[in-house]
CSV table of C-alpha atoms in Angstrom, one decimal:
chain,number,residue,atom,x,y,z
A,1,MET,CA,-87.7,-99.4,61.3
A,2,ARG,CA,-91.5,-99.7,61.7
A,3,THR,CA,-92.5,-96.1,62.6
A,4,ALA,CA,-95.9,-94.6,63.6
A,5,TRP,CA,-96.8,-90.9,63.5
A,6,ILE,CA,-99.7,-89.8,65.6
A,7,ASP,CA,-101.5,-86.7,64.4
A,8,CYS,CA,-103.1,-84.9,67.4
A,9,SER,CA,-104.2,-81.7,65.6
A,10,ALA,CA,-107.7,-82.3,67.0
A,11,GLY,CA,-106.5,-83.4,70.4
A,12,ALA,CA,-106.6,-86.9,71.9
A,13,SER,CA,-108.5,-89.2,74.3
A,14,GLY,CA,-108.1,-92.8,75.1
A,15,ASP,CA,-110.9,-94.0,72.9
A,16,MET,CA,-109.6,-91.9,69.9
A,17,LEU,CA,-106.2,-93.5,70.2
A,18,LEU,CA,-107.7,-97.0,70.6
A,19,GLY,CA,-109.9,-96.5,67.6
A,20,ALA,CA,-107.1,-95.2,65.4
A,21,PHE,CA,-104.8,-98.1,66.3
A,22,ILE,CA,-107.5,-100.7,65.6
A,23,SER,CA,-108.3,-98.9,62.3
A,24,ALA,CA,-104.6,-99.2,61.4
A,25,GLY,CA,-104.6,-103.0,61.9
A,26,ALA,CA,-104.1,-103.7,65.6
A,27,ASP,CA,-105.5,-107.1,66.6
A,28,LEU,CA,-108.8,-106.6,68.3
A,29,ASP,CA,-108.8,-110.1,69.7
A,30,TYR,CA,-105.4,-109.5,71.3
A,31,ILE,CA,-106.6,-106.2,72.7
A,32,ASN,CA,-109.7,-107.8,74.2
A,33,THR,CA,-107.7,-110.6,75.7
A,34,ALA,CA,-105.5,-108.0,77.5
A,35,VAL,CA,-108.5,-105.9,78.6
A,36,ALA,CA,-110.4,-108.9,80.0
A,37,ALA,CA,-107.3,-110.1,81.8
A,38,VAL,CA,-107.6,-106.9,84.0
A,39,ASP,CA,-111.4,-107.2,84.4
A,40,PRO,CA,-113.4,-110.0,82.8
A,41,SER,CA,-116.5,-107.7,82.5
A,42,LEU,CA,-114.6,-105.5,80.0
A,43,SER,CA,-114.4,-105.7,76.3
A,44,VAL,CA,-113.9,-103.3,73.3
A,45,THR,CA,-116.1,-103.1,70.2
A,46,VAL,CA,-115.6,-100.9,67.1
A,47,THR,CA,-118.1,-99.3,64.8
A,48,PRO,CA,-117.6,-97.2,61.6
A,49,THR,CA,-118.6,-93.6,61.9
A,50,ALA,CA,-117.6,-90.2,60.3
A,51,ARG,CA,-116.6,-86.8,61.5
A,52,HIS,CA,-117.0,-83.9,59.0
A,53,GLN,CA,-117.5,-86.7,56.4
A,54,ILE,CA,-114.1,-88.3,57.2
A,55,ALA,CA,-114.5,-92.0,57.8
A,56,ALA,CA,-113.3,-93.1,61.2
A,57,THR,CA,-113.5,-95.9,63.7
A,58,LYS,CA,-115.2,-95.4,67.1
A,59,ALA,CA,-113.9,-97.7,69.9
A,60,THR,CA,-116.5,-98.4,72.6
A,61,VAL,CA,-115.8,-100.0,76.0
A,62,GLN,CA,-118.4,-102.6,76.9
A,63,VAL,CA,-119.1,-103.6,80.5
A,64,ASN,CA,-120.8,-107.1,80.6
A,65,GLY,CA,-121.7,-106.6,76.9
A,66,THR,CA,-123.4,-103.2,77.4
A,67,PRO,CA,-121.8,-100.0,76.2
A,68,HIS,CA,-120.3,-98.1,79.2
A,69,PRO,CA,-122.3,-94.9,79.8
A,70,GLU,CA,-119.3,-92.7,79.1
A,71,ASN,CA,-119.0,-94.2,75.6
A,72,VAL,CA,-122.6,-93.9,74.2
A,73,PRO,CA,-122.2,-92.1,70.9
A,74,ALA,CA,-122.7,-88.3,70.9
A,75,GLU,CA,-125.4,-88.6,68.2
A,76,GLN,CA,-127.6,-90.3,70.9
A,77,VAL,CA,-127.4,-87.2,73.1
A,78,LEU,CA,-130.7,-85.4,73.5
A,79,GLY,CA,-131.0,-81.9,74.9
A,80,HIS,CA,-134.0,-80.0,76.2
A,81,ASP,CA,-136.7,-82.3,77.6
A,82,GLY,CA,-134.7,-85.3,76.3
A,83,GLY,CA,-133.4,-88.5,77.8
A,84,THR,CA,-129.9,-89.2,78.9
A,85,GLY,CA,-127.0,-88.8,76.5
A,86,HIS,CA,-123.3,-89.3,76.9
A,87,GLY,CA,-120.2,-88.5,75.0
A,88,HIS,CA,-116.7,-89.7,75.8
A,89,GLU,CA,-114.6,-87.3,77.9
A,90,ASP,CA,-115.5,-84.1,76.3
A,91,GLY,CA,-118.4,-81.7,75.7
A,92,GLY,CA,-120.2,-80.1,72.9
A,93,ALA,CA,-123.2,-82.3,72.1
A,94,GLY,CA,-121.8,-85.2,74.1
A,95,HIS,CA,-121.1,-84.8,77.8
A,96,GLY,CA,-118.7,-86.5,80.2
A,97,HIS,CA,-119.0,-88.7,83.2
A,98,ALA,CA,-121.6,-90.3,85.5
A,99,HIS,CA,-124.7,-88.4,84.6
A,100,GLY,CA,-127.0,-86.2,86.6
A,101,HIS,CA,-130.5,-85.3,85.3
A,102,GLY,CA,-131.3,-81.6,84.8
A,103,HIS,CA,-134.7,-80.0,85.0
A,104,ASP,CA,-137.4,-81.6,82.8
A,105,GLY,CA,-135.2,-84.6,82.2
A,106,GLY,CA,-132.7,-82.7,80.1
A,107,ALA,CA,-129.5,-84.6,80.6
A,108,GLY,CA,-126.5,-82.5,81.3
A,109,HIS,CA,-123.2,-83.6,82.8
A,110,GLY,CA,-120.1,-81.7,83.4
A,111,HIS,CA,-116.7,-83.3,83.6
A,112,HIS,CA,-114.9,-82.8,80.2
A,113,ALA,CA,-118.0,-80.9,79.0
A,114,GLY,CA,-117.9,-77.2,78.2
A,115,ALA,CA,-119.3,-75.3,81.2
A,116,GLU,CA,-122.0,-73.6,79.1
A,117,GLN,CA,-123.3,-77.1,78.1
A,118,ALA,CA,-123.2,-78.5,81.6
A,119,ALA,CA,-126.6,-77.1,82.6
A,120,GLY,CA,-129.9,-78.9,82.0
A,121,ALA,CA,-133.0,-77.3,80.5
A,122,ASP,CA,-134.5,-74.2,82.1
A,123,GLY,CA,-131.4,-73.7,84.1
A,124,GLY,CA,-131.6,-77.0,86.0
A,125,ALA,CA,-128.0,-77.9,86.7
A,126,GLY,CA,-126.8,-81.3,85.4
A,127,HIS,CA,-123.3,-81.3,86.8
A,128,GLY,CA,-120.5,-83.8,86.3
A,129,HIS,CA,-120.7,-86.9,88.4
A,130,GLY,CA,-124.3,-86.3,89.2
A,131,HIS,CA,-124.1,-83.3,91.5
A,132,GLY,CA,-127.7,-82.2,90.9
A,133,GLY,CA,-128.7,-78.6,91.1
A,134,GLU,CA,-131.9,-77.4,92.7
A,135,ALA,CA,-134.0,-78.7,89.8
A,136,GLY,CA,-132.1,-81.9,89.2
A,137,HIS,CA,-130.5,-84.9,90.9
A,138,GLY,CA,-127.5,-87.1,90.2
A,139,HIS,CA,-126.5,-90.7,90.2
A,140,GLY,CA,-123.3,-90.5,92.2
A,141,HIS,CA,-119.7,-90.2,91.2
A,142,GLY,CA,-118.9,-93.6,89.6
A,143,PRO,CA,-115.9,-95.6,90.6
A,144,THR,CA,-112.9,-94.2,92.4
A,145,ARG,CA,-109.7,-96.2,92.6
A,146,ALA,CA,-106.5,-95.6,94.5
A,147,TRP,CA,-103.3,-95.7,92.5
A,148,ALA,CA,-102.2,-98.6,94.6
A,149,GLU,CA,-105.3,-100.6,93.7
A,150,VAL,CA,-104.9,-99.9,90.0
A,151,ARG,CA,-101.2,-100.9,90.2
A,152,ARG,CA,-102.2,-104.1,91.9
A,153,LEU,CA,-104.8,-104.9,89.3
A,154,LEU,CA,-102.2,-104.4,86.5
A,155,GLU,CA,-99.4,-106.3,88.3
A,156,GLU,CA,-101.6,-109.3,89.0
A,157,ALA,CA,-103.3,-109.5,85.7
A,158,PRO,CA,-102.0,-112.2,83.2
A,159,LEU,CA,-100.7,-109.6,80.7
A,160,ASP,CA,-97.8,-109.7,78.4
A,161,ASP,CA,-94.9,-108.0,80.2
A,162,VAL,CA,-94.6,-105.1,77.7
A,163,VAL,CA,-98.3,-104.4,77.8
A,164,ARG,CA,-98.2,-104.4,81.6
A,165,GLU,CA,-95.2,-102.0,81.6
A,166,ARG,CA,-96.8,-99.6,79.3
A,167,ALA,CA,-100.1,-99.6,81.2
A,168,LEU,CA,-98.3,-99.1,84.5
A,169,ASP,CA,-96.2,-96.3,82.9
A,170,THR,CA,-99.3,-94.5,81.8
A,171,PHE,CA,-101.1,-94.7,85.1
A,172,GLY,CA,-97.9,-93.7,86.9
A,173,ARG,CA,-97.8,-90.6,84.8
A,174,LEU,CA,-101.4,-89.9,85.7
A,175,ALA,CA,-100.7,-90.4,89.4
A,176,ARG,CA,-97.8,-87.9,89.3
A,177,ALA,CA,-99.9,-85.4,87.3
A,178,GLU,CA,-103.0,-85.7,89.6
A,179,GLY,CA,-100.7,-85.5,92.7
A,180,ALA,CA,-99.1,-82.3,91.4
A,181,ALA,CA,-102.5,-80.8,90.5
A,182,HIS,CA,-103.9,-81.5,94.0
A,183,GLY,CA,-100.7,-81.0,96.0
A,184,VAL,CA,-100.5,-84.6,97.3
A,185,GLU,CA,-98.0,-87.5,97.0
A,186,PRO,CA,-98.7,-89.7,93.9
A,187,ASP,CA,-99.2,-92.8,96.0
A,188,THR,CA,-102.1,-91.1,97.8
A,189,VAL,CA,-103.9,-90.2,94.6
A,190,HIS,CA,-107.4,-91.6,94.2
A,191,PHE,CA,-108.4,-91.7,90.5
A,192,HIS,CA,-111.9,-90.6,89.8
A,193,GLU,CA,-112.5,-90.2,86.1
A,194,VAL,CA,-109.4,-92.0,84.9
A,195,GLY,CA,-109.8,-94.8,87.4
A,196,ALA,CA,-113.2,-95.9,86.0
A,197,LEU,CA,-113.5,-99.1,84.1
A,198,ASP,CA,-113.6,-97.4,80.6
A,199,ALA,CA,-110.3,-95.6,81.3
A,200,ILE,CA,-108.6,-98.8,82.5
A,201,ALA,CA,-109.9,-100.5,79.3
A,202,ASP,CA,-108.7,-97.6,77.1
A,203,ILE,CA,-105.2,-97.6,78.7
A,204,VAL,CA,-104.7,-101.3,78.7
A,205,GLY,CA,-106.2,-101.5,75.2
A,206,VAL,CA,-103.9,-98.9,73.7
A,207,ALA,CA,-100.9,-100.5,75.4
A,208,ALA,CA,-101.9,-103.9,73.8
A,209,ALA,CA,-102.7,-102.3,70.4
A,210,SER,CA,-99.2,-100.7,70.3
A,211,VAL,CA,-97.6,-104.0,71.0
A,212,SER,CA,-99.8,-105.8,68.4
A,213,LEU,CA,-98.7,-103.3,65.7
A,214,GLY,CA,-95.0,-104.1,66.4
A,215,LEU,CA,-93.9,-100.5,66.5
A,216,ASP,CA,-90.2,-99.7,66.8
A,217,ARG,CA,-90.6,-95.9,67.0
A,218,VAL,CA,-93.5,-93.5,67.7
A,219,VAL,CA,-93.5,-89.9,66.7
A,220,VAL,CA,-96.2,-87.6,68.1
A,221,SER,CA,-97.2,-84.3,66.5
A,222,THR,CA,-97.8,-81.1,68.4
A,223,ILE,CA,-100.7,-81.8,70.7
A,224,ALA,CA,-103.8,-79.6,70.6
A,225,LEU,CA,-105.0,-79.0,74.2
A,226,GLY,CA,-108.0,-76.7,73.6
A,227,GLY,CA,-108.9,-73.8,75.8
A,228,GLY,CA,-111.6,-71.5,76.8
A,229,GLY,CA,-113.8,-71.9,79.8
A,230,GLN,CA,-113.9,-74.7,82.4
A,231,VAL,CA,-115.1,-78.2,82.7
A,232,ARG,CA,-116.8,-79.7,85.7
A,233,GLY,CA,-114.7,-82.3,87.6
A,234,GLN,CA,-115.0,-84.4,90.8
A,235,HIS,CA,-113.8,-81.4,92.8
A,236,GLY,CA,-115.5,-78.6,91.0
A,237,GLY,CA,-114.5,-76.4,88.1
A,238,ILE,CA,-111.3,-77.2,86.1
A,239,PRO,CA,-109.7,-74.6,83.8
A,240,ILE,CA,-108.8,-75.7,80.3
A,241,PRO,CA,-106.1,-76.9,79.7
A,242,GLY,CA,-106.4,-78.7,82.9
A,243,PRO,CA,-103.6,-78.8,85.5
A,244,ALA,CA,-103.1,-82.6,85.1
A,245,VAL,CA,-102.8,-82.3,81.3
A,246,LEU,CA,-100.3,-79.4,81.7
A,247,HIS,CA,-98.2,-81.4,84.1
A,248,LEU,CA,-98.2,-84.4,81.8
A,249,VAL,CA,-97.0,-82.5,78.7
A,250,THR,CA,-94.5,-80.5,80.8
A,251,GLU,CA,-92.9,-83.7,82.2
A,252,ALA,CA,-92.5,-85.1,78.7
A,253,ALA,CA,-91.3,-81.8,77.2
A,254,ALA,CA,-94.1,-82.3,74.6
A,255,PRO,CA,-94.9,-79.4,72.1
A,256,VAL,CA,-98.4,-78.2,72.5
A,257,THR,CA,-100.9,-75.6,71.1
A,258,GLY,CA,-104.3,-74.4,72.1
A,259,GLY,CA,-105.9,-75.6,69.0
A,260,ALA,CA,-108.9,-74.4,67.1
A,261,ALA,CA,-111.7,-75.3,69.5
A,262,PRO,CA,-112.8,-73.5,72.7
A,263,TYR,CA,-113.1,-76.6,74.9
A,264,GLU,CA,-111.0,-79.5,76.2
A,265,MET,CA,-109.4,-81.2,73.2
A,266,THR,CA,-106.9,-83.5,75.0
A,267,THR,CA,-108.0,-85.4,78.1
A,268,PRO,CA,-105.6,-86.5,80.9
A,269,THR,CA,-105.9,-90.1,79.7
A,270,GLY,CA,-105.1,-89.0,76.2
A,271,ALA,CA,-102.1,-86.9,77.3
A,272,ALA,CA,-100.7,-89.7,79.5
A,273,LEU,CA,-101.0,-92.3,76.6
A,274,LEU,CA,-99.3,-89.9,74.1
A,275,THR,CA,-96.4,-89.1,76.4
A,276,MET,CA,-96.0,-92.8,77.3
A,277,LEU,CA,-95.9,-93.8,73.6
A,278,ALA,CA,-93.7,-91.0,72.2
A,279,ASP,CA,-90.1,-91.7,71.4
A,280,GLU,CA,-90.0,-88.2,70.0
A,281,PHE,CA,-92.2,-85.3,69.0
A,282,GLY,CA,-92.4,-83.7,65.6
A,283,PRO,CA,-94.0,-83.6,62.1
A,284,LEU,CA,-94.6,-86.7,59.9
A,285,PRO,CA,-91.1,-88.3,59.5
A,286,PRO,CA,-89.8,-89.7,56.3
A,287,MET,CA,-91.3,-93.1,55.7
A,288,ARG,CA,-92.9,-95.4,53.1
A,289,ILE,CA,-96.5,-95.5,54.4
A,290,GLU,CA,-98.0,-98.9,54.8
A,291,GLN,CA,-101.2,-98.3,56.9
A,292,THR,CA,-103.2,-95.5,58.3
A,293,GLY,CA,-105.9,-95.4,60.9
A,294,VAL,CA,-108.5,-92.8,62.0
A,295,GLY,CA,-110.1,-92.9,65.5
A,296,ALA,CA,-113.2,-90.8,66.3
A,297,GLY,CA,-114.0,-89.0,69.5
A,298,GLY,CA,-117.5,-89.1,71.0
A,299,ARG,CA,-118.7,-85.7,69.7
A,300,ASP,CA,-118.8,-84.0,66.3
A,301,PRO,CA,-118.1,-80.3,66.9
A,302,VAL,CA,-118.3,-77.7,64.1
A,303,GLU,CA,-114.8,-76.3,64.6
A,304,VAL,CA,-112.7,-79.3,63.7
A,305,PRO,CA,-113.2,-83.0,62.6
A,306,ASN,CA,-112.9,-84.7,65.9
A,307,VAL,CA,-110.5,-87.4,64.8
A,308,LEU,CA,-107.0,-88.7,65.7
A,309,ARG,CA,-104.9,-90.2,62.9
A,310,VAL,CA,-102.0,-92.7,63.0
A,311,VAL,CA,-99.7,-93.2,60.0
A,312,ILE,CA,-97.5,-96.3,60.0
A,313,GLY,CA,-94.7,-97.3,57.7
A,314,GLU,CA,-91.0,-98.1,57.2
A,315,SER,CA,-88.7,-95.3,58.1
A,316,THR,CA,-86.6,-93.9,55.2
A,317,ALA,CA,-84.7,-91.4,57.3
A,318,THR,CA,-81.0,-91.2,56.6
A,319,SER,CA,-80.2,-89.7,60.0
A,320,ALA,CA,-79.9,-91.6,63.2
A,321,THR,CA,-83.1,-92.1,65.3
A,322,GLU,CA,-81.5,-93.6,68.4
A,323,LEU,CA,-78.9,-92.4,70.9
A,324,VAL,CA,-76.3,-94.3,72.8
A,325,TYR,CA,-74.8,-92.8,76.0
A,326,GLU,CA,-71.6,-94.2,77.5
A,327,THR,CA,-69.4,-93.5,80.5
A,328,ASN,CA,-66.5,-95.3,82.2
A,329,VAL,CA,-66.9,-95.8,86.0
A,330,ASP,CA,-64.2,-97.1,88.3
A,331,ASP,CA,-65.3,-96.0,91.7
A,332,LEU,CA,-68.9,-97.2,92.2
A,333,ASP,CA,-69.8,-100.0,94.6
A,334,PRO,CA,-70.7,-102.9,92.2
A,335,ARG,CA,-73.7,-103.8,94.3
A,336,ILE,CA,-75.4,-100.6,93.1
A,337,TRP,CA,-75.3,-101.5,89.4
A,338,PRO,CA,-78.5,-103.7,89.3
A,339,GLN,CA,-80.5,-100.7,90.7
A,340,VAL,CA,-78.9,-98.3,88.2
A,341,LEU,CA,-79.8,-100.6,85.3
A,342,ALA,CA,-83.4,-100.9,86.6
A,343,ARG,CA,-83.8,-97.2,87.0
A,344,LEU,CA,-82.5,-96.6,83.5
A,345,MET,CA,-85.1,-98.9,82.1
A,346,GLU,CA,-87.8,-97.2,84.1
A,347,ALA,CA,-86.7,-93.8,82.7
A,348,GLY,CA,-87.3,-95.0,79.2
A,349,ALA,CA,-84.1,-96.6,78.0
A,350,ALA,CA,-84.5,-99.2,75.3
A,351,ASP,CA,-81.6,-101.2,76.7
A,352,ALA,CA,-78.7,-100.7,79.2
A,353,TRP,CA,-75.7,-102.9,79.8
A,354,LEU,CA,-72.2,-103.0,81.4
A,355,THR,CA,-68.9,-104.0,79.9
A,356,PRO,CA,-65.9,-104.8,82.1
A,357,ILE,CA,-62.8,-102.8,81.2
A,358,LEU,CA,-59.3,-102.0,82.5
A,359,MET,CA,-58.6,-98.3,82.8
A,360,LYS,CA,-55.4,-96.3,83.2
A,361,LYS,CA,-53.1,-97.4,86.1
A,362,GLY,CA,-54.6,-100.9,85.8
A,363,ARG,CA,-57.8,-100.0,87.6
A,364,PRO,CA,-60.7,-102.4,86.9
A,365,ALA,CA,-63.9,-100.5,85.8
A,366,HIS,CA,-67.1,-100.8,83.8
A,367,THR,CA,-68.4,-99.0,80.7
A,368,LEU,CA,-72.1,-98.2,81.2
A,369,SER,CA,-73.9,-98.1,77.8
A,370,VAL,CA,-77.5,-97.0,77.4
A,371,LEU,CA,-79.7,-97.1,74.2
A,372,VAL,CA,-82.5,-94.6,74.2
A,373,GLY,CA,-84.8,-92.6,71.9
A,374,SER,CA,-84.4,-88.9,71.8
A,375,ALA,CA,-87.7,-88.3,73.6
A,376,LYS,CA,-86.4,-90.0,76.8
A,377,ALA,CA,-82.8,-88.8,76.5
A,378,GLU,CA,-83.0,-86.2,79.2
A,379,GLN,CA,-84.5,-88.6,81.7
A,380,VAL,CA,-81.8,-91.1,81.0
A,381,ARG,CA,-79.0,-88.5,81.3
A,382,ALA,CA,-80.4,-87.5,84.7
A,383,VAL,CA,-80.4,-91.1,86.0
A,384,ILE,CA,-76.8,-91.7,84.9
A,385,LEU,CA,-75.5,-88.6,86.6
A,386,ALA,CA,-77.7,-89.0,89.8
A,387,GLU,CA,-77.4,-92.7,90.3
A,388,THR,CA,-73.7,-93.4,89.4
A,389,SER,CA,-70.4,-91.6,90.3
A,390,ALA,CA,-70.0,-90.5,86.6
A,391,ILE,CA,-69.5,-86.7,86.1
A,392,GLY,CA,-69.7,-86.8,82.3
A,393,LEU,CA,-70.9,-89.0,79.5
A,394,ARG,CA,-70.5,-89.6,75.8
A,395,GLU,CA,-73.3,-89.4,73.3
A,396,PHE,CA,-73.5,-90.7,69.7
A,397,ALA,CA,-76.3,-91.4,67.3
A,398,ILE,CA,-77.0,-94.7,65.7
A,399,ARG,CA,-79.6,-96.4,63.4
A,400,LYS,CA,-81.5,-99.4,64.6
A,401,HIS,CA,-83.1,-102.1,62.5
A,402,ALA,CA,-85.6,-104.4,64.2
A,403,ALA,CA,-87.8,-107.3,63.3
A,404,ASP,CA,-91.5,-107.1,63.7
A,405,ARG,CA,-92.6,-108.6,67.0
A,406,GLU,CA,-95.8,-110.3,68.2
A,407,PHE,CA,-96.7,-112.5,71.2
A,408,SER,CA,-98.3,-115.9,71.6
A,409,THR,CA,-98.8,-118.4,74.5
A,410,VAL,CA,-97.8,-122.0,74.9
A,411,GLU,CA,-98.7,-124.5,77.7
A,412,VAL,CA,-96.1,-126.6,79.6
A,413,ASP,CA,-97.8,-129.0,82.0
A,414,GLY,CA,-100.6,-126.6,82.7
A,415,GLN,CA,-98.5,-123.5,83.0
A,416,SER,CA,-98.9,-120.7,80.5
A,417,ILE,CA,-95.7,-119.2,79.0
A,418,HIS,CA,-95.6,-116.2,76.8
A,419,VAL,CA,-93.6,-116.6,73.6
A,420,LYS,CA,-92.1,-113.7,71.5
A,421,ILE,CA,-92.3,-114.2,67.8
A,422,ALA,CA,-90.0,-112.1,65.5
A,423,ARG,CA,-90.6,-111.6,61.8
A,424,TYR,CA,-88.4,-110.0,59.2
A,425,GLY,CA,-89.5,-109.6,55.6
A,426,GLY,CA,-92.7,-111.5,56.5
A,427,GLN,CA,-90.8,-114.6,57.6
A,428,VAL,CA,-90.5,-115.9,61.2
A,429,VAL,CA,-86.9,-115.6,62.2
A,430,ASN,CA,-87.1,-116.3,65.9
A,431,VAL,CA,-89.5,-117.9,68.5
A,432,GLN,CA,-88.4,-117.4,72.1
A,433,PRO,CA,-90.2,-118.1,75.4
A,434,GLU,CA,-90.2,-115.3,77.9
A,435,TYR,CA,-87.6,-116.3,80.5
A,436,ASP,CA,-89.5,-114.8,83.5
A,437,ASP,CA,-92.5,-117.0,82.6
A,438,VAL,CA,-90.3,-120.0,82.2
A,439,ALA,CA,-88.7,-119.4,85.7
A,440,ALA,CA,-92.2,-119.0,87.3
A,441,ALA,CA,-93.4,-122.2,85.7
A,442,ALA,CA,-90.3,-124.1,86.8
A,443,THR,CA,-91.0,-122.9,90.4
A,444,ALA,CA,-94.6,-123.8,90.2
A,445,LEU,CA,-93.8,-127.3,88.8
A,446,ASN,CA,-90.8,-127.8,91.1
A,447,ARG,CA,-88.6,-128.6,88.1
A,448,PRO,CA,-85.3,-127.3,86.8
A,449,VAL,CA,-85.5,-124.2,84.6
A,450,LYS,CA,-83.6,-125.9,81.8
A,451,THR,CA,-86.3,-128.6,81.6
A,452,VAL,CA,-89.2,-126.2,81.4
A,453,LEU,CA,-87.3,-124.1,78.9
A,454,ALA,CA,-86.7,-127.1,76.6
A,455,LYS,CA,-90.4,-128.0,76.8
A,456,ALA,CA,-91.5,-124.4,76.0
A,457,ILE,CA,-89.2,-124.3,73.0
A,458,ALA,CA,-90.7,-127.6,71.8
A,459,ALA,CA,-94.2,-126.4,72.4
A,460,GLY,CA,-93.6,-123.3,70.3
A,461,HIS,CA,-92.3,-125.3,67.3
A,462,ASP,CA,-95.5,-124.8,65.2
A,463,LEU,CA,-95.1,-121.0,65.6
A,464,TRP,CA,-92.2,-121.0,63.2
A,465,SER,CA,-94.6,-121.5,60.3
């Protein structure tokens, strides 16, 4: 089982995760194809850097070939009487979002910056999102996007299905967290910071990177959240840890700690990505290590090296790492089952299926079986008991062995069809077109599905090598 362990002892943000995955071997071309599919102006570049003399990779979002303001490296930040400087998502020397100039040109911004660093020179306020103080002025808030708009962008983009699902899952978590923080329904949430182009690129990029690495299991360490004062957000001061971050880790039952630094260490985007990726939480699991990656944050504080690490290898655990839940149901309207299976997959099940059986007294029934990692087990149990007529279920642990997976694309009469490639022991063992793409192509071409499927299989012949 190809396992990744994510070390969040210095916190997490979207660019830190993206840099760590790329450092560990994720395909940058595949990531950029996915990012550009959502918005053609976006791309991701990487540069080597160091934090506390630890070599790391800095991922930077580019908009039309220019570094997005929120990703200018922290070492370019100037303070008193200086020019503008930006650091990704948190403060210290580098400051957060859309900048506002302080007095004498001292650049200070606020969101995800320590409150004491949010002021410009001579007390001129340089707040988050350009709310200028008496001595300064600002540039405006930057993009805001409704959850419905972000969802539409992701649903309509030509992404691999699993990349789309992970990106939608991440933004859905953010919508629920922001809704809870502001006391509104998730569908009414307008993203400010996390809806900006760089956050969309971070989230889609991390989703694509995780697919590129072919991970079967992700274990996330205890997450350092930070603490201390407040940051400046779109709506004013936000205590650290922020309400959205607390909601995200509470929903996922993730273990957390304040950490060693008195500022925000884990951003909402970072928390949403970690909880989306996590199959379970804990220390480095038993494995034979194959790759490691180190991603750098935008600042270089004195308290801790501002890096996130990922360790990837083959699991050597002797205990089971997956769970199967089963229950026999003989009194549920069969028309409900498709919705039940869909809800189970949304809750994090790796697979769910029905087996027809004959119960006592000759009653026809079904056995519902669900495969799930331990991190999503509670959510799956809740769906089974809420959505079916079952009043109990069986649990047993198993071990799963999976081939490494990657994706490619073939063309059938002008229609693009994604193809899943499976490797085991370094050898290609299966090449299979994605059925939903085949069906869509058949509809577009007005041809039988079996004909398009045969052509897609033939077009993928060279991928066996």
